[in-house]
Amino acid sequence: MPSAPETTTKVWDPFVRVFHWSLVVLFTAAYLTSEIWERGHIVIGYAIAALVGLRVVWGFVGTRHARFSDFIHGPRAVIAYVRDDLAGRARRYIGHNPAGGAMIIALIAALSATCGAGYLMTTDAFWGVKWLEEVHEFSANATVGLVALHVLGVIYSSVMHGENLVRAMITGRKRAP
């Protein structure tokens, strides 16, 4: 006897999904072109900065699960969630869980630092300043590390909660509570 179709609920709005996948493509392109296509790298960097700026605005005025107020938690809540998650007893969230929310903020900060340093490197005042180049490179590499942790967290949460979070970021829907 076939089982009943799974009920889903709308979570990620089109802006969040387009932002997410656009950022994946653009950051990958920026990282890969950093040494071989300066003009393209700079243009891609501006596009990333614009996306991040729009996401920050959407974090205040967007749909329920896109708002920072829905997923930003204090350090104690994040640590408690990670502890419970590693013990296999973390509660499931429809939007971002506390660890995911902390990752979003870390990624926005790292991308902002990368874009800010990159922009300053193109100005007359900071052209050729070595320490700023190092900040830009460090921030970009830190972003790569955060992305790796993000992907591992998505895989781990998908397994632990029995849902495909990548599919949810494509369709905008998750299993209903």
PDB file of C-alpha atoms in Angstrom:
ATOM      1  CA  MET A   1       0.000   0.000   0.000  1.00  0.00           C
ATOM      2  CA  PRO A   2       1.533   3.360  -1.010  1.00  0.00           C
ATOM      3  CA  SER A   3       2.172   5.843   1.737  1.00  0.00           C
ATOM      4  CA  ALA A   4       0.484   9.236   1.837  1.00  0.00           C
ATOM      5  CA  PRO A   5       2.418  12.069   0.199  1.00  0.00           C
ATOM      6  CA  GLU A   6       4.526  14.079   2.596  1.00  0.00           C
ATOM      7  CA  THR A   7       3.067  17.424   3.629  1.00  0.00           C
ATOM      8  CA  THR A   8       5.418  20.357   3.117  1.00  0.00           C
ATOM      9  CA  THR A   9       5.488  23.944   4.226  1.00  0.00           C
ATOM     10  CA  LYS A  10       6.858  27.032   2.510  1.00  0.00           C
ATOM     11  CA  VAL A  11      10.088  28.204   4.152  1.00  0.00           C
ATOM     12  CA  TRP A  12      12.494  29.937   1.771  1.00  0.00           C
ATOM     13  CA  ASP A  13      11.115  32.705  -0.415  1.00  0.00           C
ATOM     14  CA  PRO A  14      12.385  33.215  -3.995  1.00  0.00           C
ATOM     15  CA  PHE A  15      14.717  36.052  -2.966  1.00  0.00           C
ATOM     16  CA  VAL A  16      16.511  33.885  -0.382  1.00  0.00           C
ATOM     17  CA  ARG A  17      16.877  31.000  -2.833  1.00  0.00           C
ATOM     18  CA  VAL A  18      18.111  33.155  -5.734  1.00  0.00           C
ATOM     19  CA  PHE A  19      20.449  35.010  -3.353  1.00  0.00           C
ATOM     20  CA  HIS A  20      21.881  31.750  -2.001  1.00  0.00           C
ATOM     21  CA  TRP A  21      22.588  30.083  -5.346  1.00  0.00           C
ATOM     22  CA  SER A  22      23.781  33.330  -6.963  1.00  0.00           C
ATOM     23  CA  LEU A  23      26.226  33.773  -4.112  1.00  0.00           C
ATOM     24  CA  VAL A  24      27.472  30.195  -4.554  1.00  0.00           C
ATOM     25  CA  VAL A  25      28.182  30.827  -8.242  1.00  0.00           C
ATOM     26  CA  LEU A  26      29.627  34.322  -7.805  1.00  0.00           C
ATOM     27  CA  PHE A  27      31.891  33.508  -4.862  1.00  0.00           C
ATOM     28  CA  THR A  28      33.227  30.442  -6.667  1.00  0.00           C
ATOM     29  CA  ALA A  29      33.886  32.570  -9.757  1.00  0.00           C
ATOM     30  CA  ALA A  30      35.563  35.315  -7.715  1.00  0.00           C
ATOM     31  CA  TYR A  31      37.774  32.836  -5.899  1.00  0.00           C
ATOM     32  CA  LEU A  32      38.801  31.072  -9.102  1.00  0.00           C
ATOM     33  CA  THR A  33      39.519  34.308 -11.012  1.00  0.00           C
ATOM     34  CA  SER A  34      41.495  36.095  -8.289  1.00  0.00           C
ATOM     35  CA  GLU A  35      44.869  35.527  -9.960  1.00  0.00           C
ATOM     36  CA  ILE A  36      43.879  35.273 -13.634  1.00  0.00           C
ATOM     37  CA  TRP A  37      41.208  37.872 -14.472  1.00  0.00           C
ATOM     38  CA  GLU A  38      41.495  41.030 -12.411  1.00  0.00           C
ATOM     39  CA  ARG A  39      38.704  43.032 -14.060  1.00  0.00           C
ATOM     40  CA  GLY A  40      36.255  40.124 -13.895  1.00  0.00           C
ATOM     41  CA  HIS A  41      37.254  39.455 -10.286  1.00  0.00           C
ATOM     42  CA  ILE A  42      36.509  43.057  -9.353  1.00  0.00           C
ATOM     43  CA  VAL A  43      33.140  43.111 -11.133  1.00  0.00           C
ATOM     44  CA  ILE A  44      32.161  39.823  -9.477  1.00  0.00           C
ATOM     45  CA  GLY A  45      33.227  41.285  -6.119  1.00  0.00           C
ATOM     46  CA  TYR A  46      30.902  44.248  -6.605  1.00  0.00           C
ATOM     47  CA  ALA A  47      28.056  41.863  -7.466  1.00  0.00           C
ATOM     48  CA  ILE A  48      28.737  39.900  -4.282  1.00  0.00           C
ATOM     49  CA  ALA A  49      28.786  43.115  -2.241  1.00  0.00           C
ATOM     50  CA  ALA A  50      25.438  44.130  -3.743  1.00  0.00           C
ATOM     51  CA  LEU A  51      23.943  40.715  -2.982  1.00  0.00           C
ATOM     52  CA  VAL A  52      25.170  40.813   0.616  1.00  0.00           C
ATOM     53  CA  GLY A  53      23.778  44.336   1.037  1.00  0.00           C
ATOM     54  CA  LEU A  54      20.396  43.230  -0.306  1.00  0.00           C
ATOM     55  CA  ARG A  55      20.431  40.196   1.996  1.00  0.00           C
ATOM     56  CA  VAL A  56      21.083  42.394   5.016  1.00  0.00           C
ATOM     57  CA  VAL A  57      18.107  44.559   4.087  1.00  0.00           C
ATOM     58  CA  TRP A  58      15.996  41.416   3.505  1.00  0.00           C
ATOM     59  CA  GLY A  59      17.072  40.247   6.964  1.00  0.00           C
ATOM     60  CA  PHE A  60      15.029  43.109   8.409  1.00  0.00           C
ATOM     61  CA  VAL A  61      12.096  43.384   5.989  1.00  0.00           C
ATOM     62  CA  GLY A  62      11.852  39.960   4.339  1.00  0.00           C
ATOM     63  CA  THR A  63       9.594  37.012   4.925  1.00  0.00           C
ATOM     64  CA  ARG A  64       9.396  35.331   8.314  1.00  0.00           C
ATOM     65  CA  HIS A  65      12.226  32.793   8.002  1.00  0.00           C
ATOM     66  CA  ALA A  66      14.465  35.260   6.135  1.00  0.00           C
ATOM     67  CA  ARG A  67      14.410  37.770   8.993  1.00  0.00           C
ATOM     68  CA  PHE A  68      17.340  37.914  11.392  1.00  0.00           C
ATOM     69  CA  SER A  69      14.874  37.995  14.277  1.00  0.00           C
ATOM     70  CA  ASP A  70      13.807  34.454  13.292  1.00  0.00           C
ATOM     71  CA  PHE A  71      17.251  32.868  13.461  1.00  0.00           C
ATOM     72  CA  ILE A  72      19.763  34.940  15.384  1.00  0.00           C
ATOM     73  CA  HIS A  73      20.316  33.514  18.843  1.00  0.00           C
ATOM     74  CA  GLY A  74      22.817  34.329  21.561  1.00  0.00           C
ATOM     75  CA  PRO A  75      26.030  32.347  22.055  1.00  0.00           C
ATOM     76  CA  ARG A  76      24.555  30.241  24.864  1.00  0.00           C
ATOM     77  CA  ALA A  77      21.648  29.128  22.684  1.00  0.00           C
ATOM     78  CA  VAL A  78      24.009  28.290  19.815  1.00  0.00           C
ATOM     79  CA  ILE A  79      26.316  26.268  22.070  1.00  0.00           C
ATOM     80  CA  ALA A  80      23.355  24.470  23.684  1.00  0.00           C
ATOM     81  CA  TYR A  81      21.951  23.636  20.245  1.00  0.00           C
ATOM     82  CA  VAL A  82      25.285  22.270  18.991  1.00  0.00           C
ATOM     83  CA  ARG A  83      25.676  20.206  22.182  1.00  0.00           C
ATOM     84  CA  ASP A  84      22.157  18.787  21.817  1.00  0.00           C
ATOM     85  CA  ASP A  85      22.676  18.200  18.103  1.00  0.00           C
ATOM     86  CA  LEU A  86      25.887  16.232  18.652  1.00  0.00           C
ATOM     87  CA  ALA A  87      24.057  14.180  21.283  1.00  0.00           C
ATOM     88  CA  GLY A  88      21.298  13.457  18.746  1.00  0.00           C
ATOM     89  CA  ARG A  89      18.563  15.270  20.639  1.00  0.00           C
ATOM     90  CA  ALA A  90      18.411  18.711  18.999  1.00  0.00           C
ATOM     91  CA  ARG A  91      14.971  19.926  18.077  1.00  0.00           C
ATOM     92  CA  ARG A  92      14.164  20.461  14.420  1.00  0.00           C
ATOM     93  CA  TYR A  93      13.652  24.023  13.147  1.00  0.00           C
ATOM     94  CA  ILE A  94      11.601  24.958  10.104  1.00  0.00           C
ATOM     95  CA  GLY A  95      13.886  27.926   9.366  1.00  0.00           C
ATOM     96  CA  HIS A  96      17.558  28.136  10.321  1.00  0.00           C
ATOM     97  CA  ASN A  97      18.509  26.455  13.569  1.00  0.00           C
ATOM     98  CA  PRO A  98      20.722  28.441  16.008  1.00  0.00           C
ATOM     99  CA  ALA A  99      23.949  27.021  14.533  1.00  0.00           C
ATOM    100  CA  GLY A 100      22.756  27.802  11.010  1.00  0.00           C
ATOM    101  CA  GLY A 101      21.857  31.331  12.078  1.00  0.00           C
ATOM    102  CA  ALA A 102      25.332  31.829  13.542  1.00  0.00           C
ATOM    103  CA  MET A 103      26.801  30.559  10.270  1.00  0.00           C
ATOM    104  CA  ILE A 104      24.739  33.053   8.258  1.00  0.00           C
ATOM    105  CA  ILE A 105      26.081  35.922  10.367  1.00  0.00           C
ATOM    106  CA  ALA A 106      29.657  34.601  10.115  1.00  0.00           C
ATOM    107  CA  LEU A 107      29.355  34.292   6.325  1.00  0.00           C
ATOM    108  CA  ILE A 108      27.891  37.790   5.960  1.00  0.00           C
ATOM    109  CA  ALA A 109      30.724  39.185   8.119  1.00  0.00           C
ATOM    110  CA  ALA A 110      33.449  37.317   6.206  1.00  0.00           C
ATOM    111  CA  LEU A 111      32.004  38.294   2.830  1.00  0.00           C
ATOM    112  CA  SER A 112      31.642  41.913   3.967  1.00  0.00           C
ATOM    113  CA  ALA A 113      35.278  41.980   5.103  1.00  0.00           C
ATOM    114  CA  THR A 114      36.404  40.432   1.812  1.00  0.00           C
ATOM    115  CA  CYS A 115      34.379  42.876  -0.286  1.00  0.00           C
ATOM    116  CA  GLY A 116      35.306  45.879   1.850  1.00  0.00           C
ATOM    117  CA  ALA A 117      39.028  45.123   1.686  1.00  0.00           C
ATOM    118  CA  GLY A 118      38.758  44.371  -2.025  1.00  0.00           C
ATOM    119  CA  TYR A 119      37.048  47.680  -2.680  1.00  0.00           C
ATOM    120  CA  LEU A 120      39.603  49.642  -0.657  1.00  0.00           C
ATOM    121  CA  MET A 121      42.400  47.992  -2.644  1.00  0.00           C
ATOM    122  CA  THR A 122      41.048  49.704  -5.781  1.00  0.00           C
ATOM    123  CA  THR A 123      41.155  53.198  -4.280  1.00  0.00           C
ATOM    124  CA  ASP A 124      44.049  55.631  -4.635  1.00  0.00           C
ATOM    125  CA  ALA A 125      44.518  55.782  -0.862  1.00  0.00           C
ATOM    126  CA  PHE A 126      45.026  52.017  -0.486  1.00  0.00           C
ATOM    127  CA  TRP A 127      46.386  50.984  -3.908  1.00  0.00           C
ATOM    128  CA  GLY A 128      49.186  48.443  -3.341  1.00  0.00           C
ATOM    129  CA  VAL A 129      48.906  48.432   0.473  1.00  0.00           C
ATOM    130  CA  LYS A 130      50.184  44.983   1.470  1.00  0.00           C
ATOM    131  CA  TRP A 131      48.316  44.561   4.776  1.00  0.00           C
ATOM    132  CA  LEU A 132      44.996  45.268   3.048  1.00  0.00           C
ATOM    133  CA  GLU A 133      45.754  42.651   0.395  1.00  0.00           C
ATOM    134  CA  GLU A 134      46.440  40.215   3.251  1.00  0.00           C
ATOM    135  CA  VAL A 135      43.119  41.094   4.927  1.00  0.00           C
ATOM    136  CA  HIS A 136      41.332  40.518   1.609  1.00  0.00           C
ATOM    137  CA  GLU A 137      43.030  37.164   1.060  1.00  0.00           C
ATOM    138  CA  PHE A 138      42.553  36.042   4.673  1.00  0.00           C
ATOM    139  CA  SER A 139      38.855  36.980   4.600  1.00  0.00           C
ATOM    140  CA  ALA A 140      38.315  35.141   1.308  1.00  0.00           C
ATOM    141  CA  ASN A 141      40.045  32.034   2.657  1.00  0.00           C
ATOM    142  CA  ALA A 142      38.085  32.282   5.912  1.00  0.00           C
ATOM    143  CA  THR A 143      34.922  32.395   3.808  1.00  0.00           C
ATOM    144  CA  VAL A 144      35.997  29.189   2.059  1.00  0.00           C
ATOM    145  CA  GLY A 145      36.464  27.564   5.472  1.00  0.00           C
ATOM    146  CA  LEU A 146      33.050  28.757   6.617  1.00  0.00           C
ATOM    147  CA  VAL A 147      31.483  27.457   3.396  1.00  0.00           C
ATOM    148  CA  ALA A 148      33.046  24.050   4.056  1.00  0.00           C
ATOM    149  CA  LEU A 149      31.628  24.043   7.600  1.00  0.00           C
ATOM    150  CA  HIS A 150      28.269  25.194   6.228  1.00  0.00           C
ATOM    151  CA  VAL A 151      28.139  22.341   3.711  1.00  0.00           C
ATOM    152  CA  LEU A 152      29.127  19.802   6.394  1.00  0.00           C
ATOM    153  CA  GLY A 153      26.459  21.234   8.705  1.00  0.00           C
ATOM    154  CA  VAL A 154      23.818  20.969   5.983  1.00  0.00           C
ATOM    155  CA  ILE A 155      24.750  17.344   5.313  1.00  0.00           C
ATOM    156  CA  TYR A 156      24.795  16.532   9.031  1.00  0.00           C
ATOM    157  CA  SER A 157      21.444  18.233   9.698  1.00  0.00           C
ATOM    158  CA  SER A 158      19.894  16.610   6.634  1.00  0.00           C
ATOM    159  CA  VAL A 159      20.866  13.183   7.952  1.00  0.00           C
ATOM    160  CA  MET A 160      19.979  13.876  11.598  1.00  0.00           C
ATOM    161  CA  HIS A 161      16.553  15.328  10.803  1.00  0.00           C
ATOM    162  CA  GLY A 162      15.760  13.138   7.812  1.00  0.00           C
ATOM    163  CA  GLU A 163      15.270  15.915   5.285  1.00  0.00           C
ATOM    164  CA  ASN A 164      17.042  17.147   2.186  1.00  0.00           C
ATOM    165  CA  LEU A 165      18.075  20.715   3.012  1.00  0.00           C
ATOM    166  CA  VAL A 166      19.629  21.257  -0.413  1.00  0.00           C
ATOM    167  CA  ARG A 167      16.293  20.416  -2.036  1.00  0.00           C
ATOM    168  CA  ALA A 168      14.592  22.802   0.395  1.00  0.00           C
ATOM    169  CA  MET A 169      16.904  25.614  -0.774  1.00  0.00           C
ATOM    170  CA  ILE A 170      15.892  24.815  -4.358  1.00  0.00           C
ATOM    171  CA  THR A 171      12.134  24.344  -3.887  1.00  0.00           C
ATOM    172  CA  GLY A 172      11.635  26.647  -0.895  1.00  0.00           C
ATOM    173  CA  ARG A 173       9.735  23.912   0.939  1.00  0.00           C
ATOM    174  CA  LYS A 174      10.488  21.651   3.886  1.00  0.00           C
ATOM    175  CA  ARG A 175       8.661  18.824   5.581  1.00  0.00           C
ATOM    176  CA  ALA A 176       5.830  20.264   7.654  1.00  0.00           C
ATOM    177  CA  PRO A 177       6.234  20.162  11.446  1.00  0.00           C
TER     178      PRO A 177
END
